[in-house]
PDB file of C-alpha atoms and ligand atoms in Angstrom:
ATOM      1  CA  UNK A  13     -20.510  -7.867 -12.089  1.00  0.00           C
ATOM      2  CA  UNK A  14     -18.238  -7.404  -9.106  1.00  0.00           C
ATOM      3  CA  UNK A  15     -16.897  -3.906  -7.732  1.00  0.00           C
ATOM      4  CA  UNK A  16     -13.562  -5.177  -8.497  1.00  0.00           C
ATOM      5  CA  UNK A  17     -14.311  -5.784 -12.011  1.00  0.00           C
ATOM      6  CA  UNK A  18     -16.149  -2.570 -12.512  1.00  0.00           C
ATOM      7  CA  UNK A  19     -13.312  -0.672 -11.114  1.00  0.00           C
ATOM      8  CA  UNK A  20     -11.060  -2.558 -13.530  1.00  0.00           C
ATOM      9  CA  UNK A  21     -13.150  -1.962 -16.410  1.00  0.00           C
ATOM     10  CA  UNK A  22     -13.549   1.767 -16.005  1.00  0.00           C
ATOM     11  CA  UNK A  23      -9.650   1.882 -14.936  1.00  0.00           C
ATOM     12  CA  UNK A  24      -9.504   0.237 -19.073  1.00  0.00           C
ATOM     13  CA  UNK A  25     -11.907   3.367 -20.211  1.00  0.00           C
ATOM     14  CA  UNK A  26      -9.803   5.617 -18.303  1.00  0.00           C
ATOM     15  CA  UNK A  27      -6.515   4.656 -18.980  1.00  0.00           C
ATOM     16  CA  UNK A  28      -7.517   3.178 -23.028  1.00  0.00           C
ATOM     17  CA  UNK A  29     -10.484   4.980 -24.215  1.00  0.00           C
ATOM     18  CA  UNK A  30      -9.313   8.251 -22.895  1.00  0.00           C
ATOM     19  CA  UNK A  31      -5.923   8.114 -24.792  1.00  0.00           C
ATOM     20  CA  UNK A  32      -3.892   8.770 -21.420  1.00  0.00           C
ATOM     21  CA  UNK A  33      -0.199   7.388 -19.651  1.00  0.00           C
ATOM     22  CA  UNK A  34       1.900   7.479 -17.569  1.00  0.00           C
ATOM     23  CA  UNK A  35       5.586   6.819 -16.350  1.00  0.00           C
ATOM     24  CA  UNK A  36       6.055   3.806 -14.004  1.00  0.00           C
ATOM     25  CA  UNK A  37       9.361   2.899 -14.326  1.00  0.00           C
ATOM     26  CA  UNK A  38      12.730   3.028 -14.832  1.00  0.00           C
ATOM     27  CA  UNK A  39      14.999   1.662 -17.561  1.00  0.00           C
ATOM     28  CA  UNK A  40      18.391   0.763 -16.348  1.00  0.00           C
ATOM     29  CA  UNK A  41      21.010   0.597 -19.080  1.00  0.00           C
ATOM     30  CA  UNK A  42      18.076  -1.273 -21.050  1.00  0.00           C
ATOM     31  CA  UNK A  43      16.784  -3.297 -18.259  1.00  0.00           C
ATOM     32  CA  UNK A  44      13.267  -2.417 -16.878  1.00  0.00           C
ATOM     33  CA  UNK A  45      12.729  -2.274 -13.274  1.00  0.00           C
ATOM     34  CA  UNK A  46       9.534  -2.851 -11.294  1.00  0.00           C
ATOM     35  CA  UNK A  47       6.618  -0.626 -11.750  1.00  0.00           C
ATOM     36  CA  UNK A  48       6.964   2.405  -8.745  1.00  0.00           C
ATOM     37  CA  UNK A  49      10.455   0.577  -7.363  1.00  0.00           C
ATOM     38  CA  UNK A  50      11.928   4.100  -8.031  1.00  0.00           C
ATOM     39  CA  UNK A  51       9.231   6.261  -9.579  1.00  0.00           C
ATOM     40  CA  UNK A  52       7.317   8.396  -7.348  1.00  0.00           C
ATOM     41  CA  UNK A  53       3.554   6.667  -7.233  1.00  0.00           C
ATOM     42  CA  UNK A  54       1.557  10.077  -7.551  1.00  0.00           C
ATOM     43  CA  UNK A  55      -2.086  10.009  -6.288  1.00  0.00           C
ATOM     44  CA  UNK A  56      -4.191   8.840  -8.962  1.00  0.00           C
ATOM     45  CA  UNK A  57      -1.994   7.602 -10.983  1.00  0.00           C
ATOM     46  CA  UNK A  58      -4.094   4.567 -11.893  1.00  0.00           C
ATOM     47  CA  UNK A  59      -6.334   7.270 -14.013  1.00  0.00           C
ATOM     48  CA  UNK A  60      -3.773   8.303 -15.898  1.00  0.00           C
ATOM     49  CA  UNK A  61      -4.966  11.795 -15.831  1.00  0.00           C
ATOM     50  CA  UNK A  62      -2.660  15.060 -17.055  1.00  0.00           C
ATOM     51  CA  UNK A  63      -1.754  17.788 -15.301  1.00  0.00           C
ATOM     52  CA  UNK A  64      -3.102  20.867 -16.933  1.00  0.00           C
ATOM     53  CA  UNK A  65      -2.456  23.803 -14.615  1.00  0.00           C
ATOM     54  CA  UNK A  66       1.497  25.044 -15.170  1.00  0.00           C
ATOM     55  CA  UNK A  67       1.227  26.966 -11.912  1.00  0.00           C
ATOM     56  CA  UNK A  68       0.262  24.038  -9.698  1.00  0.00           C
ATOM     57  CA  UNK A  69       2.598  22.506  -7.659  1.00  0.00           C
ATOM     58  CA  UNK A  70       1.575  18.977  -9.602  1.00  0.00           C
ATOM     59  CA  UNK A  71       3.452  20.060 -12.465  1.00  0.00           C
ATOM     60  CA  UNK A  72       6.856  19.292 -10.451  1.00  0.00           C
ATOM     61  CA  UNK A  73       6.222  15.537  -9.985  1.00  0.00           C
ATOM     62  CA  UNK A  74       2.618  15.304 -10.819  1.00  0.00           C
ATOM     63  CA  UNK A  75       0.081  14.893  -8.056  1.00  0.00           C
ATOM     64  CA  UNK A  76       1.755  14.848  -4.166  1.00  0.00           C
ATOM     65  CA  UNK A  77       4.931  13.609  -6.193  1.00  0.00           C
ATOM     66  CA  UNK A  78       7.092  15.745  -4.029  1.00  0.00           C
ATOM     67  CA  UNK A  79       6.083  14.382  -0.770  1.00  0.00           C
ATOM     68  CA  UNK A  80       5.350  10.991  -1.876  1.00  0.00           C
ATOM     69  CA  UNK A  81       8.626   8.510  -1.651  1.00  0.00           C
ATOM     70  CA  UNK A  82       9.645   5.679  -4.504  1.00  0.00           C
ATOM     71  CA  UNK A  83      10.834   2.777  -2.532  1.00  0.00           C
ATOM     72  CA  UNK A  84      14.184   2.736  -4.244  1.00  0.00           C
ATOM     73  CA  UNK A  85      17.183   4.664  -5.494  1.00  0.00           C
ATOM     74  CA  UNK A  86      18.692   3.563  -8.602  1.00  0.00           C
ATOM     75  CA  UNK A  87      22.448   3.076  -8.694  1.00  0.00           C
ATOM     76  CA  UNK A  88      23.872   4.030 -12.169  1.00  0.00           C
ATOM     77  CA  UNK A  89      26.858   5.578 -13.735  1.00  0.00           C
ATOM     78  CA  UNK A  90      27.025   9.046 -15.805  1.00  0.00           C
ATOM     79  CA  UNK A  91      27.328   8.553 -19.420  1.00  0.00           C
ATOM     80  CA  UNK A  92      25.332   5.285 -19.219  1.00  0.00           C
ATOM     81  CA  UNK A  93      21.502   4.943 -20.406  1.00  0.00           C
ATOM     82  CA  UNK A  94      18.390   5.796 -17.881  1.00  0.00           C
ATOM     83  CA  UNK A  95      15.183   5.360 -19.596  1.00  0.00           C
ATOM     84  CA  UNK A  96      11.444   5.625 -18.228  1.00  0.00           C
ATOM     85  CA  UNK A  97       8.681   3.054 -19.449  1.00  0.00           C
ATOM     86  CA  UNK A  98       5.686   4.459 -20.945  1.00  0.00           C
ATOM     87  CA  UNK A  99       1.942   2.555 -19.902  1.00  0.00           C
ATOM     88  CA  UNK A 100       0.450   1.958 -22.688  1.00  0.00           C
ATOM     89  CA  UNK A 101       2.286   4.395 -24.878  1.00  0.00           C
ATOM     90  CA  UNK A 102       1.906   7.824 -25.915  1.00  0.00           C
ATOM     91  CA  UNK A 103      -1.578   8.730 -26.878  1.00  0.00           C
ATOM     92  CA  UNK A 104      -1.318  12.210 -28.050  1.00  0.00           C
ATOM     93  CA  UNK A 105       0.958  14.492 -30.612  1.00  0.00           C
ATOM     94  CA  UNK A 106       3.863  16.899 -28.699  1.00  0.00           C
ATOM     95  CA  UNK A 107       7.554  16.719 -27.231  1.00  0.00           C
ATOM     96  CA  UNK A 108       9.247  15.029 -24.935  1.00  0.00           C
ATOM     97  CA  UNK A 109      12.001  16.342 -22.509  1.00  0.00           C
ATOM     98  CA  UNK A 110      13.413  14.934 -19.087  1.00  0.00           C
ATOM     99  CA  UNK A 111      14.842  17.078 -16.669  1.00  0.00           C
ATOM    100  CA  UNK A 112      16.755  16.393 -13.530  1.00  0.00           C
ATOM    101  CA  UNK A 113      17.640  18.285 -10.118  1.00  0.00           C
ATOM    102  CA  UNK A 114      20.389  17.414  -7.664  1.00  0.00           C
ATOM    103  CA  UNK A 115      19.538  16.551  -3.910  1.00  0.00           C
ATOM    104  CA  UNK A 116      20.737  19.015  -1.562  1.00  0.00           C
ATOM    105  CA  UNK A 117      23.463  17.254   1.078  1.00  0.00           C
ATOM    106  CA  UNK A 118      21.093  18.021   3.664  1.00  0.00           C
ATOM    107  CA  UNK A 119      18.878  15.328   1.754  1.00  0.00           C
ATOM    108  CA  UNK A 120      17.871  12.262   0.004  1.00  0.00           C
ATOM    109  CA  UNK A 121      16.342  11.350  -3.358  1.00  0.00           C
ATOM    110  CA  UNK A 122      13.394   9.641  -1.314  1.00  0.00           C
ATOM    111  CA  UNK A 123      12.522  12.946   0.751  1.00  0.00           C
ATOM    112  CA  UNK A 124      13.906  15.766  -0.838  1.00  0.00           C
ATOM    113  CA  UNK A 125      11.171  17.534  -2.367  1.00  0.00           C
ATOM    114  CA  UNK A 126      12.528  18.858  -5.719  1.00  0.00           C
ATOM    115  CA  UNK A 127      11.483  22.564  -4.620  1.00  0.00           C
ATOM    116  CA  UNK A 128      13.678  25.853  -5.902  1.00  0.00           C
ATOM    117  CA  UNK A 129      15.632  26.901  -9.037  1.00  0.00           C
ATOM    118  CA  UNK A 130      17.044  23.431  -9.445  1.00  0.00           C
ATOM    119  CA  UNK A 131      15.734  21.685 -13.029  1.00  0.00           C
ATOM    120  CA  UNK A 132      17.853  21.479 -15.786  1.00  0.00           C
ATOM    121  CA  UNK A 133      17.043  20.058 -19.217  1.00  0.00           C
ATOM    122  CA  UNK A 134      18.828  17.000 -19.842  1.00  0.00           C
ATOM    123  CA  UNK A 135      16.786  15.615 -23.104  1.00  0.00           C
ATOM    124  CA  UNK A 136      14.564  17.090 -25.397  1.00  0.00           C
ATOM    125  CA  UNK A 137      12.215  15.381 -28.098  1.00  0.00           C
ATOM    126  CA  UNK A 138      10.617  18.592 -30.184  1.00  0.00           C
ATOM    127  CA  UNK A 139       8.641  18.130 -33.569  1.00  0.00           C
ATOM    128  CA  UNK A 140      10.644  16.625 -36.102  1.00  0.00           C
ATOM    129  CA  UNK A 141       9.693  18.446 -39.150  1.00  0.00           C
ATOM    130  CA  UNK A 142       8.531  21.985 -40.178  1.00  0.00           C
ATOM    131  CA  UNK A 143       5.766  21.476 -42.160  1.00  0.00           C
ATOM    132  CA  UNK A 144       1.859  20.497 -41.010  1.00  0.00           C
ATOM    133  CA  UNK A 145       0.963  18.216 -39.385  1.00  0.00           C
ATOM    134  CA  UNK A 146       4.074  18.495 -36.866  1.00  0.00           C
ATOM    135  CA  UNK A 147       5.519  14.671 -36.495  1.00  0.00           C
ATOM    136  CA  UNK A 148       6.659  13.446 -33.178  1.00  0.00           C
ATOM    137  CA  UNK A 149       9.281  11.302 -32.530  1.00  0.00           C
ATOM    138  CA  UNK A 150       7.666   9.508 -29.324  1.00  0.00           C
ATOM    139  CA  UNK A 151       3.909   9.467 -30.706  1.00  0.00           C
ATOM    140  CA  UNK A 152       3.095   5.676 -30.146  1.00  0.00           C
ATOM    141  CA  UNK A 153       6.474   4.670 -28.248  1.00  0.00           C
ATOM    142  CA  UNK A 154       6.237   2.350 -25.021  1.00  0.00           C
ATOM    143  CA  UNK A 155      10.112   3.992 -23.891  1.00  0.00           C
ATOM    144  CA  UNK A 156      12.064   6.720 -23.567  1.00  0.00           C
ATOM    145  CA  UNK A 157      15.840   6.753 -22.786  1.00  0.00           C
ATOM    146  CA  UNK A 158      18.793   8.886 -22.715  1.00  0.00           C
ATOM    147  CA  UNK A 159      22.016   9.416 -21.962  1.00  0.00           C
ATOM    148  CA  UNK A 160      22.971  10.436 -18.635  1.00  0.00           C
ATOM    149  CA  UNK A 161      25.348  13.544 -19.487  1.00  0.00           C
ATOM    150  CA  UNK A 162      29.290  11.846 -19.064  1.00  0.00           C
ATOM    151  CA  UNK A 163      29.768  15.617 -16.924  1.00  0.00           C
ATOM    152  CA  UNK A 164      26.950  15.232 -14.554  1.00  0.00           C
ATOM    153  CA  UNK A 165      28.197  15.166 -11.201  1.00  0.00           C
ATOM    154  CA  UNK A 166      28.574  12.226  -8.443  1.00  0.00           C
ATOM    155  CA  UNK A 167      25.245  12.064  -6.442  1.00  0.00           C
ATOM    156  CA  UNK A 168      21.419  11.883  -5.637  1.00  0.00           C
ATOM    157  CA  UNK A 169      19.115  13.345  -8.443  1.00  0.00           C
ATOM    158  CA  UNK A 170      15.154  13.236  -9.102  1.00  0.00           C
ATOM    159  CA  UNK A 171      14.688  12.743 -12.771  1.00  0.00           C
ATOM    160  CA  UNK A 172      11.174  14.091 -14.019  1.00  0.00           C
ATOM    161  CA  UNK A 173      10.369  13.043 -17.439  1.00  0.00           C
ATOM    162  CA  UNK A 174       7.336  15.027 -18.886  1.00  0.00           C
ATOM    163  CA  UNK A 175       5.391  14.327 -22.114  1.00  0.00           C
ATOM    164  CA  UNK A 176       2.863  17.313 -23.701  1.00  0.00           C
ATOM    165  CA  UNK A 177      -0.314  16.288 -25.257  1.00  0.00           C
ATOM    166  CA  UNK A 178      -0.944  19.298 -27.960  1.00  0.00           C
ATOM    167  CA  UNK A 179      -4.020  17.747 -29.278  1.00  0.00           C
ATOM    168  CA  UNK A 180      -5.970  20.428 -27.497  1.00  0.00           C
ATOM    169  CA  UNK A 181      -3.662  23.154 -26.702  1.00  0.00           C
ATOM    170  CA  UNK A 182      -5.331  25.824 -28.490  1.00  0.00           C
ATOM    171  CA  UNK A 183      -7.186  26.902 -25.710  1.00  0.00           C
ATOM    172  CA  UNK A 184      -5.310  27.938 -22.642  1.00  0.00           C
ATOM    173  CA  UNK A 185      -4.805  25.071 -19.944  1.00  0.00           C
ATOM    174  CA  UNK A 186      -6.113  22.811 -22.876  1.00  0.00           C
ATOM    175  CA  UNK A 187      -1.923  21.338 -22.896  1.00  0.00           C
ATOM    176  CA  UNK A 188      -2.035  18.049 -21.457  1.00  0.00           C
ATOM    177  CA  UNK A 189       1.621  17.223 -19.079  1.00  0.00           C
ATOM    178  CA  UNK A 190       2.021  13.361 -18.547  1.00  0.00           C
ATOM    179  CA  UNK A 191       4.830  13.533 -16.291  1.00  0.00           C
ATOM    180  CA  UNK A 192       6.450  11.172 -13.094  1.00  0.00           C
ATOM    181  CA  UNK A 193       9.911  11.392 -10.784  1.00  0.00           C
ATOM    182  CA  UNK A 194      12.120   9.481 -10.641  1.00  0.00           C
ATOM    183  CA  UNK A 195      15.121   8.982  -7.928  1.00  0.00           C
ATOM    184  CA  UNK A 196      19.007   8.023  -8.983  1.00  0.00           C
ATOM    185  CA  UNK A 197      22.196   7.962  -7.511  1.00  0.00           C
ATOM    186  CA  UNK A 198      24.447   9.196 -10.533  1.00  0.00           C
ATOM    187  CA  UNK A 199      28.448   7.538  -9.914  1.00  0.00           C
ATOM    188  CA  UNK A 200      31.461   7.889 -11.562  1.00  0.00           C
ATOM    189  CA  UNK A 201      30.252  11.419 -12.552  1.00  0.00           C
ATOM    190  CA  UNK A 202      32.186  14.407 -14.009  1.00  0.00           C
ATOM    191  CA  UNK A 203      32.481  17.922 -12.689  1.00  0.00           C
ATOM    192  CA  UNK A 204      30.315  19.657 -14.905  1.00  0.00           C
ATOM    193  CA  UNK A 205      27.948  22.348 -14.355  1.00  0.00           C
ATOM    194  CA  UNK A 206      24.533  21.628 -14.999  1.00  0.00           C
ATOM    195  CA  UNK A 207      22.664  25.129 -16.366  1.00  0.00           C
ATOM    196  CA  UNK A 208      20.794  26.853 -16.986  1.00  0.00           C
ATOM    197  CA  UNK A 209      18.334  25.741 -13.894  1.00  0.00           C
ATOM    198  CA  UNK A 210      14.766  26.318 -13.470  1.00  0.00           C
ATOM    199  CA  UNK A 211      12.484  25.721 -10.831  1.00  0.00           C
ATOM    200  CA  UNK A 212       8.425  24.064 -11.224  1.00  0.00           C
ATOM    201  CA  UNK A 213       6.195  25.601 -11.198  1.00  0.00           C
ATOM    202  CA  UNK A 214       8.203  28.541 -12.535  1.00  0.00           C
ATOM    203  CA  UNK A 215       9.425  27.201 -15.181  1.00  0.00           C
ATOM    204  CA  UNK A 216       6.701  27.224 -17.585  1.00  0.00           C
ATOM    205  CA  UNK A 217       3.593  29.820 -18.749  1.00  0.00           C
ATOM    206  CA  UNK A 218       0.119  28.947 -19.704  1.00  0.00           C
ATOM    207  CA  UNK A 219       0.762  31.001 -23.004  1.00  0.00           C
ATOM    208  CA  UNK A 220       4.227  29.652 -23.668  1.00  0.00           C
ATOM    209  CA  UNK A 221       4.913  29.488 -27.792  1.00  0.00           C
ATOM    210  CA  UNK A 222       5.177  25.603 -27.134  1.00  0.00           C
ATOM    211  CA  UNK A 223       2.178  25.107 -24.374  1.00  0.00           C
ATOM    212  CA  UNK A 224      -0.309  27.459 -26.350  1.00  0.00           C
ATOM    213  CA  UNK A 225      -0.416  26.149 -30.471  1.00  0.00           C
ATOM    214  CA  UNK A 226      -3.059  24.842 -32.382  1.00  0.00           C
ATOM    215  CA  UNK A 227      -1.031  22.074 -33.566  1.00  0.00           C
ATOM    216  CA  UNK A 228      -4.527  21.183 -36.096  1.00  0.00           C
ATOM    217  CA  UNK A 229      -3.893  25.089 -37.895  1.00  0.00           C
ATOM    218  CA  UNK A 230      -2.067  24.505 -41.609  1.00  0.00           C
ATOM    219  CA  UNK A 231       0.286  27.433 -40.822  1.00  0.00           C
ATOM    220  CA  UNK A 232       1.372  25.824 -37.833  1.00  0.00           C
ATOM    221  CA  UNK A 233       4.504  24.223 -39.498  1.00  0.00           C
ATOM    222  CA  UNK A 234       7.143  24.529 -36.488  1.00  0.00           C
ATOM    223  CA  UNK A 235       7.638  24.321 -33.269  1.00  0.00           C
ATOM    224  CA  UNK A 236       9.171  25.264 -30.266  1.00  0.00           C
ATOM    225  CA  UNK A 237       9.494  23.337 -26.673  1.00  0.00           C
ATOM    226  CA  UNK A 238       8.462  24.945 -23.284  1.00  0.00           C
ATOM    227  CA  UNK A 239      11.679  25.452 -20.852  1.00  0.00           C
ATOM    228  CA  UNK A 240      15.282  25.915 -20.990  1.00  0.00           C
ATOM    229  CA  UNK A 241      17.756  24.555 -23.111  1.00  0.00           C
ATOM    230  CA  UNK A 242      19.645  21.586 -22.650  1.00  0.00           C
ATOM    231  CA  UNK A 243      22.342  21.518 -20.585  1.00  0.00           C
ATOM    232  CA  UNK A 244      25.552  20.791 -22.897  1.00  0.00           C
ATOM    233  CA  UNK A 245      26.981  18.399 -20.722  1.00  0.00           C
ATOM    234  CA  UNK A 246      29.778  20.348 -19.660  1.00  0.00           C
TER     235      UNK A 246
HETATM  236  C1  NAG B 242      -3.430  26.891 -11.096  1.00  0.00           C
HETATM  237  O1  NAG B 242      -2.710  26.699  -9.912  1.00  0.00           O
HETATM  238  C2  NAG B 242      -2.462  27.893  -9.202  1.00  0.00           C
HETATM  239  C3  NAG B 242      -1.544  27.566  -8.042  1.00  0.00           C
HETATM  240  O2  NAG B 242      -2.070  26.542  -7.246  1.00  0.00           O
HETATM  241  C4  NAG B 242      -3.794  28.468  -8.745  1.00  0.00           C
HETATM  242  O3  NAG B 242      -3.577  29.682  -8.075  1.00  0.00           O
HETATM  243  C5  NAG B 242      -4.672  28.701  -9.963  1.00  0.00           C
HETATM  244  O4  NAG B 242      -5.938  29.119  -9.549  1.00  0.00           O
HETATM  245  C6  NAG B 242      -4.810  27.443 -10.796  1.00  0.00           C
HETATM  246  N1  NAG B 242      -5.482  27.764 -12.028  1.00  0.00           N
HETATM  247  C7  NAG B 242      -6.538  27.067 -12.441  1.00  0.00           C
HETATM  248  C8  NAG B 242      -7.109  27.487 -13.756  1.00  0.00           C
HETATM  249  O5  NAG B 242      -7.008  26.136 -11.814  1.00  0.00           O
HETATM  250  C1  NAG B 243      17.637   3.833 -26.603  1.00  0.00           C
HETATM  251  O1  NAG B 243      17.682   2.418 -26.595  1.00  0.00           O
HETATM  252  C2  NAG B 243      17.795   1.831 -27.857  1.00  0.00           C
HETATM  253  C3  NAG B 243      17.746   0.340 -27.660  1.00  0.00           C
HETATM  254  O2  NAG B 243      16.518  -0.033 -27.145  1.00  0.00           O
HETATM  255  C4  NAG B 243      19.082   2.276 -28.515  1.00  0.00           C
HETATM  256  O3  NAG B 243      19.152   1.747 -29.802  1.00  0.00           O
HETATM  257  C5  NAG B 243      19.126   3.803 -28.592  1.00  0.00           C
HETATM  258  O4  NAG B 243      20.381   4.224 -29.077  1.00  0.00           O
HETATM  259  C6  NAG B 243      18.877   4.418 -27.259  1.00  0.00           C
HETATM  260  N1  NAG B 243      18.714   5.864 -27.409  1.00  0.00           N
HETATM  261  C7  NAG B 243      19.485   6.744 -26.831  1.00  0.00           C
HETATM  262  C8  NAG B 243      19.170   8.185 -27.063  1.00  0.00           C
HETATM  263  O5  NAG B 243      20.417   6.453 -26.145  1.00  0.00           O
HETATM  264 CU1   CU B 244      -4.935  11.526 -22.973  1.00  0.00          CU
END
């Protein structure tokens, strides 16, 4: 067999076998756009490997996601639909949420480095039941979109869309973030006031209600997502 083939095949046991994904696009008003055009390409992507440690600076835009640049800046309008493909899907039981943080003047979506109390919680996908096992409204899905809050103001914005595998969160570190950047230029915005912010890392604690859970326990029967809560779009 040739290297290139082996490194495909175990990049297929990585990214398959293992049950991991990622983020590598996004989804313009329901049109996909090329892999990494406008997604930050974090190192080691291609494994498909979570972020575990909530301290680290990798759980901002996963790994060297704030220094490394996406090519592009996508153009589109507040109150329209922004979505992120997921490769293959998601493997693994827990919420979904996407977050966003405005570019300082002094900066651009492909430099700016997403650092300070600046996050705000635009989405939010929790368990959609209260009763064992927890259901998931994203468990197997390819996409996730959202509306882009009507209020949001005119400008430059990373968008970081994060995904928690619970399947082993009993143990702490054991939560699994699958999680990528993206860069927009919001227009036609509104003159809201996006709150409450947060900053990552910061925002989240290893023994968080929602990042520590044995999901697996029959008296788990509800649950409650990691973060702030949404903005309300106004
Ligand atoms: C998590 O990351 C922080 C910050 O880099 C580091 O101090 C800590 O040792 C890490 N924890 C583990 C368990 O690796
Ligand atoms: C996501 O897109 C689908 C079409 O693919 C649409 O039916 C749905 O309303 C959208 N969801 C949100 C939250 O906008
Ligand atoms: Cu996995």
């Amino acid at each position: 067999m040739k290297t290139s083939s082996v490194a495909f095949a175990s990049y297929l046991i990585w990214g398959l076998a293992w049950g991991h994904y990622d983020f590598p696009a996004l989804i313009n008003n329901g049109a996909v756009t090329t892999n990494w055009e406008y997604v930050r390409q974090w190192t080691g992507y291609n494994t498909f490997v979570p972020v575990e440690n909530v301290s680290s600076l990798d759980i901002r835009c996963n790994v060297d996601g704030s220094t490394v640049s996406a090519p592009g800046t996508l153009s589109i309008a507040a109150g329209t639909e922004l979505g992120f493909t997921i490769l293959p899907q998601v493997e693994h039981p827990g919420p979904m949420a996407v977050y966003m943080a405005r570019v300082p003047e002094s900066s651009t979506a492909t430099s700016w480095d997403g650092s300070g109390q600046v996050w705000f919680k635009i989405m939010e996908s929790g368990a959609t039941n209260n009763a064992n096992p927890l259901n998931w409204a994203y468990l197997g899905q390819n996409k996730v979109n959202f509306t882009l809050p009507a209020a949001l103001p005119s400008g430059q914005y990373l968008v970081r869309v994060e995904s928690i595998g619970l399947h082993q969160a009993q143990t702490v570190g054991g939560a699994q973030f699958y999680l990528s950047c993206g860069q927009v230029e919001v227009t036609g915005g509104g003159n809201g006031n996006p709150e409450p912010l947060v900053a990552f890392p910061g925002a989240y604690q290893p023994t968080d209600p929602g990042i520590l859970i044995d999901i697996w326990n029959p008296s788990t029967t509800s649950y409650n997502p990691p973060g702030p809560p949404v903005w309300q779009g106004y």
